[in-house]
PDB file of C-alpha atoms in Angstrom:
ATOM      1  CA  MET A   1       0.000   0.000   0.000  1.00  0.00           C
ATOM      2  CA  THR A   2       1.366   3.348  -0.994  1.00  0.00           C
ATOM      3  CA  THR A   3       1.423   6.415   1.210  1.00  0.00           C
ATOM      4  CA  ALA A   4      -1.167   8.113  -1.004  1.00  0.00           C
ATOM      5  CA  SER A   5      -3.698   5.313  -0.335  1.00  0.00           C
ATOM      6  CA  LEU A   6      -3.552   5.657   3.499  1.00  0.00           C
ATOM      7  CA  PRO A   7      -6.716   7.123   5.084  1.00  0.00           C
ATOM      8  CA  PRO A   8      -6.437  10.662   6.432  1.00  0.00           C
ATOM      9  CA  THR A   9      -5.710  10.855  10.150  1.00  0.00           C
ATOM     10  CA  SER A  10      -8.202  13.630  10.761  1.00  0.00           C
ATOM     11  CA  SER A  11     -11.140  14.541   8.553  1.00  0.00           C
ATOM     12  CA  PRO A  12     -13.147  17.789   8.859  1.00  0.00           C
ATOM     13  CA  ASP A  13     -16.133  15.856  10.239  1.00  0.00           C
ATOM     14  CA  VAL A  14     -14.006  14.325  13.007  1.00  0.00           C
ATOM     15  CA  ARG A  15     -12.617  17.724  13.970  1.00  0.00           C
ATOM     16  CA  VAL A  16     -16.109  19.189  14.111  1.00  0.00           C
ATOM     17  CA  ARG A  17     -17.329  16.356  16.361  1.00  0.00           C
ATOM     18  CA  VAL A  18     -14.351  16.826  18.676  1.00  0.00           C
ATOM     19  CA  ARG A  19     -15.036  20.562  18.931  1.00  0.00           C
ATOM     20  CA  VAL A  20     -18.725  19.957  19.612  1.00  0.00           C
ATOM     21  CA  ARG A  21     -17.871  17.480  22.376  1.00  0.00           C
ATOM     22  CA  ARG A  22     -15.417  19.901  23.951  1.00  0.00           C
ATOM     23  CA  LEU A  23     -17.907  22.747  23.755  1.00  0.00           C
ATOM     24  CA  THR A  24     -20.584  20.567  25.343  1.00  0.00           C
ATOM     25  CA  LEU A  25     -18.200  19.484  28.088  1.00  0.00           C
ATOM     26  CA  TYR A  26     -17.121  23.068  28.831  1.00  0.00           C
ATOM     27  CA  THR A  27     -20.751  24.193  28.869  1.00  0.00           C
ATOM     28  CA  VAL A  28     -21.667  21.503  31.398  1.00  0.00           C
ATOM     29  CA  LEU A  29     -18.633  22.304  33.560  1.00  0.00           C
ATOM     30  CA  VAL A  30     -19.364  26.039  33.529  1.00  0.00           C
ATOM     31  CA  SER A  31     -23.023  25.376  34.383  1.00  0.00           C
ATOM     32  CA  VAL A  32     -22.114  23.122  37.315  1.00  0.00           C
ATOM     33  CA  ALA A  33     -19.529  25.638  38.535  1.00  0.00           C
ATOM     34  CA  GLY A  34     -22.170  28.339  38.341  1.00  0.00           C
ATOM     35  CA  LEU A  35     -24.529  26.288  40.485  1.00  0.00           C
ATOM     36  CA  PHE A  36     -21.861  25.926  43.162  1.00  0.00           C
ATOM     37  CA  LEU A  37     -20.644  29.528  42.970  1.00  0.00           C
ATOM     38  CA  GLY A  38     -24.131  31.022  42.774  1.00  0.00           C
ATOM     39  CA  PRO A  39     -24.830  31.029  46.540  1.00  0.00           C
ATOM     40  CA  PHE A  40     -21.432  32.588  47.278  1.00  0.00           C
ATOM     41  CA  GLY A  41     -22.010  35.256  44.641  1.00  0.00           C
ATOM     42  CA  TRP A  42     -25.430  36.018  46.132  1.00  0.00           C
ATOM     43  CA  LEU A  43     -23.812  36.273  49.568  1.00  0.00           C
ATOM     44  CA  ILE A  44     -21.341  38.857  48.253  1.00  0.00           C
ATOM     45  CA  LEU A  45     -24.147  40.856  46.659  1.00  0.00           C
ATOM     46  CA  SER A  46     -26.121  40.701  49.922  1.00  0.00           C
ATOM     47  CA  GLY A  47     -23.154  42.144  51.765  1.00  0.00           C
ATOM     48  CA  LEU A  48     -23.111  45.070  49.334  1.00  0.00           C
ATOM     49  CA  LYS A  49     -26.800  45.990  49.718  1.00  0.00           C
ATOM     50  CA  THR A  50     -28.711  48.154  52.128  1.00  0.00           C
ATOM     51  CA  GLN A  51     -31.152  46.682  54.613  1.00  0.00           C
ATOM     52  CA  GLY A  52     -34.078  47.962  52.515  1.00  0.00           C
ATOM     53  CA  GLU A  53     -32.744  46.286  49.375  1.00  0.00           C
ATOM     54  CA  LEU A  54     -32.378  42.980  51.210  1.00  0.00           C
ATOM     55  CA  ALA A  55     -35.959  43.147  52.457  1.00  0.00           C
ATOM     56  CA  ALA A  56     -37.411  44.329  49.121  1.00  0.00           C
ATOM     57  CA  SER A  57     -40.125  42.316  47.403  1.00  0.00           C
ATOM     58  CA  PRO A  58     -39.820  41.391  44.583  1.00  0.00           C
ATOM     59  CA  VAL A  59     -36.142  40.569  44.914  1.00  0.00           C
ATOM     60  CA  HIS A  60     -33.728  43.457  44.355  1.00  0.00           C
ATOM     61  CA  TRP A  61     -31.038  41.599  42.422  1.00  0.00           C
ATOM     62  CA  LEU A  62     -28.306  44.229  42.251  1.00  0.00           C
ATOM     63  CA  PRO A  63     -27.609  47.048  44.725  1.00  0.00           C
ATOM     64  CA  ASP A  64     -28.166  50.566  43.427  1.00  0.00           C
ATOM     65  CA  VAL A  65     -24.959  51.637  45.139  1.00  0.00           C
ATOM     66  CA  PHE A  66     -22.375  49.136  46.344  1.00  0.00           C
ATOM     67  CA  GLN A  67     -22.199  49.446  50.133  1.00  0.00           C
ATOM     68  CA  TRP A  68     -18.510  48.615  50.604  1.00  0.00           C
ATOM     69  CA  HIS A  69     -18.613  50.123  54.091  1.00  0.00           C
ATOM     70  CA  ASN A  70     -20.679  47.094  55.220  1.00  0.00           C
ATOM     71  CA  PHE A  71     -17.467  45.060  55.259  1.00  0.00           C
ATOM     72  CA  ALA A  72     -15.669  47.672  57.335  1.00  0.00           C
ATOM     73  CA  ARG A  73     -18.591  47.841  59.776  1.00  0.00           C
ATOM     74  CA  ALA A  74     -18.763  44.055  60.021  1.00  0.00           C
ATOM     75  CA  PHE A  75     -15.067  43.979  60.836  1.00  0.00           C
ATOM     76  CA  THR A  76     -15.137  46.709  63.487  1.00  0.00           C
ATOM     77  CA  GLU A  77     -18.524  46.312  65.220  1.00  0.00           C
ATOM     78  CA  ILE A  78     -17.387  43.056  66.879  1.00  0.00           C
ATOM     79  CA  ASP A  79     -13.983  41.736  67.878  1.00  0.00           C
ATOM     80  CA  PHE A  80     -13.650  40.039  64.502  1.00  0.00           C
ATOM     81  CA  LEU A  81      -9.940  39.256  64.814  1.00  0.00           C
ATOM     82  CA  GLY A  82     -10.414  37.939  68.365  1.00  0.00           C
ATOM     83  CA  TYR A  83     -13.127  35.517  67.318  1.00  0.00           C
ATOM     84  CA  ALA A  84     -11.093  34.538  64.248  1.00  0.00           C
ATOM     85  CA  ARG A  85      -8.134  33.818  66.546  1.00  0.00           C
ATOM     86  CA  ASN A  86     -10.310  31.544  68.688  1.00  0.00           C
ATOM     87  CA  SER A  87     -11.489  29.663  65.599  1.00  0.00           C
ATOM     88  CA  LEU A  88      -7.935  29.365  64.292  1.00  0.00           C
ATOM     89  CA  ILE A  89      -6.585  27.982  67.570  1.00  0.00           C
ATOM     90  CA  ILE A  90      -9.335  25.391  67.877  1.00  0.00           C
ATOM     91  CA  ALA A  91      -9.138  24.384  64.210  1.00  0.00           C
ATOM     92  CA  LEU A  92      -5.335  24.038  64.182  1.00  0.00           C
ATOM     93  CA  VAL A  93      -5.202  22.060  67.435  1.00  0.00           C
ATOM     94  CA  TYR A  94      -8.020  19.722  66.447  1.00  0.00           C
ATOM     95  CA  ALA A  95      -6.875  19.239  62.843  1.00  0.00           C
ATOM     96  CA  THR A  96      -3.287  18.430  63.875  1.00  0.00           C
ATOM     97  CA  LEU A  97      -4.237  15.993  66.618  1.00  0.00           C
ATOM     98  CA  VAL A  98      -7.038  14.227  64.748  1.00  0.00           C
ATOM     99  CA  THR A  99      -4.888  13.810  61.629  1.00  0.00           C
ATOM    100  CA  LEU A 100      -2.100  12.099  63.573  1.00  0.00           C
ATOM    101  CA  SER A 101      -4.416   9.985  65.731  1.00  0.00           C
ATOM    102  CA  SER A 102      -6.496   8.920  62.723  1.00  0.00           C
ATOM    103  CA  ALA A 103      -3.306   7.988  60.843  1.00  0.00           C
ATOM    104  CA  TRP A 104      -2.205   5.820  63.777  1.00  0.00           C
ATOM    105  CA  VAL A 105      -5.569   4.063  64.044  1.00  0.00           C
ATOM    106  CA  GLY A 106      -5.778   3.628  60.273  1.00  0.00           C
ATOM    107  CA  PHE A 107      -2.290   2.096  60.299  1.00  0.00           C
ATOM    108  CA  GLY A 108      -3.411  -0.402  62.913  1.00  0.00           C
ATOM    109  CA  PHE A 109      -6.477  -1.436  60.933  1.00  0.00           C
ATOM    110  CA  ALA A 110      -4.453  -1.722  57.721  1.00  0.00           C
ATOM    111  CA  ARG A 111      -1.308  -3.535  58.866  1.00  0.00           C
ATOM    112  CA  LEU A 112      -2.005  -5.348  62.135  1.00  0.00           C
ATOM    113  CA  ASP A 113      -3.949  -8.576  62.578  1.00  0.00           C
ATOM    114  CA  ALA A 114      -6.158  -9.150  65.613  1.00  0.00           C
ATOM    115  CA  PRO A 115      -9.343 -11.093  66.398  1.00  0.00           C
ATOM    116  CA  GLY A 116     -12.473  -9.084  65.632  1.00  0.00           C
ATOM    117  CA  LYS A 117     -10.651  -6.452  63.586  1.00  0.00           C
ATOM    118  CA  LYS A 118     -13.204  -6.476  60.768  1.00  0.00           C
ATOM    119  CA  ALA A 119     -16.132  -6.260  63.164  1.00  0.00           C
ATOM    120  CA  LEU A 120     -14.508  -3.379  65.029  1.00  0.00           C
ATOM    121  CA  PHE A 121     -13.841  -1.573  61.764  1.00  0.00           C
ATOM    122  CA  GLY A 122     -17.499  -2.046  60.822  1.00  0.00           C
ATOM    123  CA  VAL A 123     -18.567  -0.516  64.139  1.00  0.00           C
ATOM    124  CA  LEU A 124     -16.223   2.391  63.480  1.00  0.00           C
ATOM    125  CA  LEU A 125     -17.763   3.032  60.069  1.00  0.00           C
ATOM    126  CA  GLY A 126     -21.256   2.618  61.499  1.00  0.00           C
ATOM    127  CA  SER A 127     -20.573   5.396  63.996  1.00  0.00           C
ATOM    128  CA  MET A 128     -20.473   7.846  61.074  1.00  0.00           C
ATOM    129  CA  MET A 129     -24.217   7.313  60.656  1.00  0.00           C
ATOM    130  CA  LEU A 130     -25.022   8.769  64.090  1.00  0.00           C
ATOM    131  CA  PRO A 131     -26.448  12.299  63.757  1.00  0.00           C
ATOM    132  CA  GLN A 132     -24.626  14.924  65.797  1.00  0.00           C
ATOM    133  CA  MET A 133     -27.867  15.975  67.465  1.00  0.00           C
ATOM    134  CA  VAL A 134     -28.174  12.553  69.117  1.00  0.00           C
ATOM    135  CA  THR A 135     -24.874  12.986  70.967  1.00  0.00           C
ATOM    136  CA  LEU A 136     -25.269  16.626  72.026  1.00  0.00           C
ATOM    137  CA  LEU A 137     -26.729  16.032  75.490  1.00  0.00           C
ATOM    138  CA  PRO A 138     -24.341  13.190  76.461  1.00  0.00           C
ATOM    139  CA  THR A 139     -21.426  15.233  75.133  1.00  0.00           C
ATOM    140  CA  TYR A 140     -22.331  18.252  77.222  1.00  0.00           C
ATOM    141  CA  LEU A 141     -22.891  16.170  80.374  1.00  0.00           C
ATOM    142  CA  ILE A 142     -19.553  14.382  79.998  1.00  0.00           C
ATOM    143  CA  PHE A 143     -17.548  17.579  79.551  1.00  0.00           C
ATOM    144  CA  ALA A 144     -19.489  19.287  82.346  1.00  0.00           C
ATOM    145  CA  LYS A 145     -18.525  16.444  84.709  1.00  0.00           C
ATOM    146  CA  LEU A 146     -14.893  16.769  83.599  1.00  0.00           C
ATOM    147  CA  GLY A 147     -14.937  20.550  84.147  1.00  0.00           C
ATOM    148  CA  MET A 148     -14.140  21.269  80.495  1.00  0.00           C
ATOM    149  CA  VAL A 149     -17.072  23.530  79.647  1.00  0.00           C
ATOM    150  CA  ASP A 150     -15.854  26.948  78.460  1.00  0.00           C
ATOM    151  CA  THR A 151     -12.405  25.543  77.714  1.00  0.00           C
ATOM    152  CA  TYR A 152     -10.751  24.204  74.578  1.00  0.00           C
ATOM    153  CA  GLY A 153     -10.209  20.827  76.247  1.00  0.00           C
ATOM    154  CA  PRO A 154     -13.044  19.084  74.350  1.00  0.00           C
ATOM    155  CA  TRP A 155     -11.340  19.756  71.018  1.00  0.00           C
ATOM    156  CA  VAL A 156      -8.099  18.303  72.361  1.00  0.00           C
ATOM    157  CA  LEU A 157      -9.887  15.117  73.457  1.00  0.00           C
ATOM    158  CA  TRP A 158     -11.793  14.901  70.188  1.00  0.00           C
ATOM    159  CA  GLY A 159      -8.524  15.283  68.313  1.00  0.00           C
ATOM    160  CA  LEU A 160      -6.839  12.520  70.301  1.00  0.00           C
ATOM    161  CA  SER A 161      -9.810  10.207  69.715  1.00  0.00           C
ATOM    162  CA  ALA A 162      -9.441  10.085  65.896  1.00  0.00           C
ATOM    163  CA  ALA A 163     -12.287  10.553  63.407  1.00  0.00           C
ATOM    164  CA  PRO A 164     -13.971   7.580  61.686  1.00  0.00           C
ATOM    165  CA  TYR A 165     -13.927   9.082  58.199  1.00  0.00           C
ATOM    166  CA  LEU A 166     -10.254  10.017  58.417  1.00  0.00           C
ATOM    167  CA  VAL A 167      -9.420   6.584  59.839  1.00  0.00           C
ATOM    168  CA  PHE A 168     -11.089   5.103  56.775  1.00  0.00           C
ATOM    169  CA  LEU A 169      -8.984   7.284  54.455  1.00  0.00           C
ATOM    170  CA  PHE A 170      -5.719   6.303  56.134  1.00  0.00           C
ATOM    171  CA  ARG A 171      -6.692   2.649  56.348  1.00  0.00           C
ATOM    172  CA  GLN A 172      -7.338   2.542  52.598  1.00  0.00           C
ATOM    173  CA  PHE A 173      -4.054   4.287  51.838  1.00  0.00           C
ATOM    174  CA  PHE A 174      -1.880   2.198  54.166  1.00  0.00           C
ATOM    175  CA  ALA A 175      -3.497  -1.048  53.009  1.00  0.00           C
ATOM    176  CA  GLY A 176      -2.212  -0.375  49.495  1.00  0.00           C
ATOM    177  CA  MET A 177       1.438   0.024  50.484  1.00  0.00           C
ATOM    178  CA  PRO A 178       3.803  -2.884  49.689  1.00  0.00           C
ATOM    179  CA  ARG A 179       4.197  -5.474  52.406  1.00  0.00           C
ATOM    180  CA  GLU A 180       7.933  -5.674  51.615  1.00  0.00           C
ATOM    181  CA  LEU A 181       8.524  -2.270  53.250  1.00  0.00           C
ATOM    182  CA  GLU A 182       7.121  -3.516  56.511  1.00  0.00           C
ATOM    183  CA  GLU A 183       8.905  -6.881  56.390  1.00  0.00           C
ATOM    184  CA  ALA A 184      12.289  -5.275  55.650  1.00  0.00           C
ATOM    185  CA  ALA A 185      11.867  -2.890  58.585  1.00  0.00           C
ATOM    186  CA  ILE A 186      10.966  -5.768  60.924  1.00  0.00           C
ATOM    187  CA  VAL A 187      14.084  -7.663  59.807  1.00  0.00           C
ATOM    188  CA  ASP A 188      16.147  -4.564  60.649  1.00  0.00           C
ATOM    189  CA  GLY A 189      14.721  -4.587  64.171  1.00  0.00           C
ATOM    190  CA  CYS A 190      12.017  -1.911  63.900  1.00  0.00           C
ATOM    191  CA  GLY A 191       8.825  -2.171  65.885  1.00  0.00           C
ATOM    192  CA  TYR A 192       5.466  -1.154  64.505  1.00  0.00           C
ATOM    193  CA  ALA A 193       5.696   2.287  66.093  1.00  0.00           C
ATOM    194  CA  SER A 194       8.994   2.941  64.288  1.00  0.00           C
ATOM    195  CA  ILE A 195       7.572   1.528  61.059  1.00  0.00           C
ATOM    196  CA  PHE A 196       4.653   3.940  61.303  1.00  0.00           C
ATOM    197  CA  TRP A 197       6.695   7.057  62.093  1.00  0.00           C
ATOM    198  CA  ARG A 198       9.730   6.377  59.894  1.00  0.00           C
ATOM    199  CA  ILE A 199       8.274   4.617  56.842  1.00  0.00           C
ATOM    200  CA  PHE A 200       4.516   4.881  56.457  1.00  0.00           C
ATOM    201  CA  LEU A 201       3.834   8.399  57.706  1.00  0.00           C
ATOM    202  CA  PRO A 202       6.548  10.140  55.606  1.00  0.00           C
ATOM    203  CA  GLN A 203       5.069   8.525  52.472  1.00  0.00           C
ATOM    204  CA  SER A 204       1.501   9.661  53.158  1.00  0.00           C
ATOM    205  CA  TRP A 205       1.804  13.432  52.729  1.00  0.00           C
ATOM    206  CA  SER A 206      -1.046  13.545  50.235  1.00  0.00           C
ATOM    207  CA  VAL A 207      -3.467  11.863  52.657  1.00  0.00           C
ATOM    208  CA  LEU A 208      -2.116  13.882  55.577  1.00  0.00           C
ATOM    209  CA  SER A 209      -2.774  17.158  53.769  1.00  0.00           C
ATOM    210  CA  ALA A 210      -6.245  16.042  52.684  1.00  0.00           C
ATOM    211  CA  SER A 211      -7.123  14.923  56.204  1.00  0.00           C
ATOM    212  CA  PHE A 212      -5.801  18.132  57.737  1.00  0.00           C
ATOM    213  CA  ILE A 213      -7.846  20.281  55.356  1.00  0.00           C
ATOM    214  CA  ILE A 214     -11.001  18.242  56.009  1.00  0.00           C
ATOM    215  CA  ALA A 215     -10.554  18.418  59.793  1.00  0.00           C
ATOM    216  CA  PHE A 216      -9.725  22.124  59.678  1.00  0.00           C
ATOM    217  CA  THR A 217     -12.855  22.954  57.678  1.00  0.00           C
ATOM    218  CA  TRP A 218     -14.983  20.789  60.001  1.00  0.00           C
ATOM    219  CA  THR A 219     -13.877  22.796  63.010  1.00  0.00           C
ATOM    220  CA  TRP A 220     -13.786  26.200  61.329  1.00  0.00           C
ATOM    221  CA  GLY A 221     -17.350  25.733  60.125  1.00  0.00           C
ATOM    222  CA  ASP A 222     -18.746  24.126  63.278  1.00  0.00           C
ATOM    223  CA  TYR A 223     -21.485  26.151  64.943  1.00  0.00           C
ATOM    224  CA  ILE A 224     -23.134  23.682  67.333  1.00  0.00           C
ATOM    225  CA  ALA A 225     -20.210  22.618  69.532  1.00  0.00           C
ATOM    226  CA  PRO A 226     -18.848  26.142  70.235  1.00  0.00           C
ATOM    227  CA  GLN A 227     -22.364  27.424  70.893  1.00  0.00           C
ATOM    228  CA  LEU A 228     -22.937  24.579  73.343  1.00  0.00           C
ATOM    229  CA  LEU A 229     -19.599  24.531  75.163  1.00  0.00           C
ATOM    230  CA  LEU A 230     -18.051  28.022  74.990  1.00  0.00           C
ATOM    231  CA  SER A 231     -18.928  31.389  76.494  1.00  0.00           C
ATOM    232  CA  THR A 232     -19.295  34.553  74.432  1.00  0.00           C
ATOM    233  CA  ASP A 233     -15.677  35.651  75.010  1.00  0.00           C
ATOM    234  CA  ARG A 234     -14.182  32.285  74.047  1.00  0.00           C
ATOM    235  CA  THR A 235     -16.552  31.382  71.230  1.00  0.00           C
ATOM    236  CA  THR A 236     -15.614  31.069  67.572  1.00  0.00           C
ATOM    237  CA  LEU A 237     -16.155  33.262  64.557  1.00  0.00           C
ATOM    238  CA  ALA A 238     -18.936  31.015  63.243  1.00  0.00           C
ATOM    239  CA  VAL A 239     -21.045  31.684  66.345  1.00  0.00           C
ATOM    240  CA  ALA A 240     -20.181  35.387  66.419  1.00  0.00           C
ATOM    241  CA  VAL A 241     -21.215  35.911  62.802  1.00  0.00           C
ATOM    242  CA  MET A 242     -24.628  34.371  63.460  1.00  0.00           C
ATOM    243  CA  THR A 243     -25.366  35.979  66.832  1.00  0.00           C
ATOM    244  CA  ALA A 244     -23.400  39.212  67.312  1.00  0.00           C
ATOM    245  CA  TYR A 245     -24.786  41.426  64.521  1.00  0.00           C
ATOM    246  CA  VAL A 246     -28.054  42.669  66.006  1.00  0.00           C
ATOM    247  CA  ASN A 247     -29.617  46.115  66.425  1.00  0.00           C
ATOM    248  CA  GLU A 248     -31.097  47.675  69.563  1.00  0.00           C
ATOM    249  CA  ALA A 249     -34.294  45.669  69.160  1.00  0.00           C
ATOM    250  CA  GLY A 250     -32.382  42.391  68.906  1.00  0.00           C
ATOM    251  CA  THR A 251     -33.133  41.992  65.189  1.00  0.00           C
ATOM    252  CA  PRO A 252     -30.303  40.595  63.037  1.00  0.00           C
ATOM    253  CA  VAL A 253     -28.584  43.120  60.783  1.00  0.00           C
ATOM    254  CA  LEU A 254     -28.589  40.996  57.651  1.00  0.00           C
ATOM    255  CA  GLU A 255     -26.260  43.075  55.482  1.00  0.00           C
ATOM    256  CA  LEU A 256     -23.548  42.945  58.166  1.00  0.00           C
ATOM    257  CA  GLN A 257     -24.082  39.212  58.648  1.00  0.00           C
ATOM    258  CA  ALA A 258     -23.658  38.699  54.908  1.00  0.00           C
ATOM    259  CA  ALA A 259     -20.504  40.829  54.760  1.00  0.00           C
ATOM    260  CA  ALA A 260     -19.037  39.035  57.780  1.00  0.00           C
ATOM    261  CA  SER A 261     -19.932  35.653  56.267  1.00  0.00           C
ATOM    262  CA  VAL A 262     -17.952  36.515  53.134  1.00  0.00           C
ATOM    263  CA  MET A 263     -14.890  37.355  55.219  1.00  0.00           C
ATOM    264  CA  TYR A 264     -15.477  34.184  57.243  1.00  0.00           C
ATOM    265  CA  VAL A 265     -15.524  31.953  54.147  1.00  0.00           C
ATOM    266  CA  VAL A 266     -12.540  33.499  52.333  1.00  0.00           C
ATOM    267  CA  PRO A 267      -9.797  31.840  54.491  1.00  0.00           C
ATOM    268  CA  ILE A 268     -11.191  28.370  53.755  1.00  0.00           C
ATOM    269  CA  LEU A 269     -11.295  29.117  50.035  1.00  0.00           C
ATOM    270  CA  LEU A 270      -7.698  30.342  50.101  1.00  0.00           C
ATOM    271  CA  ILE A 271      -6.536  27.255  51.997  1.00  0.00           C
ATOM    272  CA  PHE A 272      -8.201  24.975  49.470  1.00  0.00           C
ATOM    273  CA  LEU A 273      -6.847  26.894  46.474  1.00  0.00           C
ATOM    274  CA  VAL A 274      -3.313  26.690  47.851  1.00  0.00           C
ATOM    275  CA  ALA A 275      -3.508  23.022  48.867  1.00  0.00           C
ATOM    276  CA  GLN A 276      -5.960  21.667  46.290  1.00  0.00           C
ATOM    277  CA  ARG A 277      -3.377  19.529  44.497  1.00  0.00           C
ATOM    278  CA  GLY A 278      -2.459  17.664  47.673  1.00  0.00           C
ATOM    279  CA  PHE A 279      -6.110  17.442  48.696  1.00  0.00           C
ATOM    280  CA  VAL A 280      -7.217  15.881  45.395  1.00  0.00           C
ATOM    281  CA  ALA A 281      -4.228  13.546  45.380  1.00  0.00           C
ATOM    282  CA  GLY A 282      -4.980  12.413  48.923  1.00  0.00           C
ATOM    283  CA  MET A 283      -8.647  11.756  48.196  1.00  0.00           C
ATOM    284  CA  SER A 284      -7.837   9.798  45.024  1.00  0.00           C
ATOM    285  CA  THR A 285      -4.975   7.681  46.362  1.00  0.00           C
ATOM    286  CA  SER A 286      -6.935   6.697  49.478  1.00  0.00           C
ATOM    287  CA  GLY A 287      -9.351   4.751  47.306  1.00  0.00           C
ATOM    288  CA  LEU A 288      -6.648   2.755  45.503  1.00  0.00           C
ATOM    289  CA  LYS A 289      -5.379  -0.558  46.816  1.00  0.00           C
TER     290      LYS A 289
END
């Protein structure tokens, strides 16, 4: 067969179909992104409106004049930085402790053999189905008996107790690592604690970063536990944003709440944008065995 008789590698019809598929894919992706970004965009617009525009009926979609001073007022009318500091301390302490403790427990489920291990792991996964509201009263009574109400002690204990979902992530990741690494370390005289700290943990940075981000966002966005366990001075930014912006009559000032909510969400978005590669890698590799 001569070169002239070979079929063309790309005909005009094929190129058109490829372009149509790409255009369809981009359209779907942009539409889905719009659905997710829509609420955040509406929140920003709400923070730029007046109280009358927020209460208008029918809906006043765009502000007549952008009220940028709402953000300044939201920042200065409460101790915004103080509440943000409280949230940051709690989130960092909990995320660090729960990531390490969950990695340790996940390592045990993945690499150690013991009677009843599968049943215990099933109970652990089943605990994720318990609604938080069911455990509120017992949680408060336990920490009240321990004298930990209005302290950050509960988040330390929660962090040391591991989290079922994060344990599952680490268990899946560690179960996929070669058995030869572990056997060679045992031959060299390492115990399982040394194997975990020196071999397995240094190779799990993707899962560690994903777990840390998940735990940090859990705590940063938690409203119920700080409202239940902390006083007004020690509470977090999530509680302050929802409760502190009120007028003399006790009515919420919605435009300030919206502006404060935007500033409250921005740090989480920045953290994810900076660490998204490690987060996606950690979530994907945890499912591979």
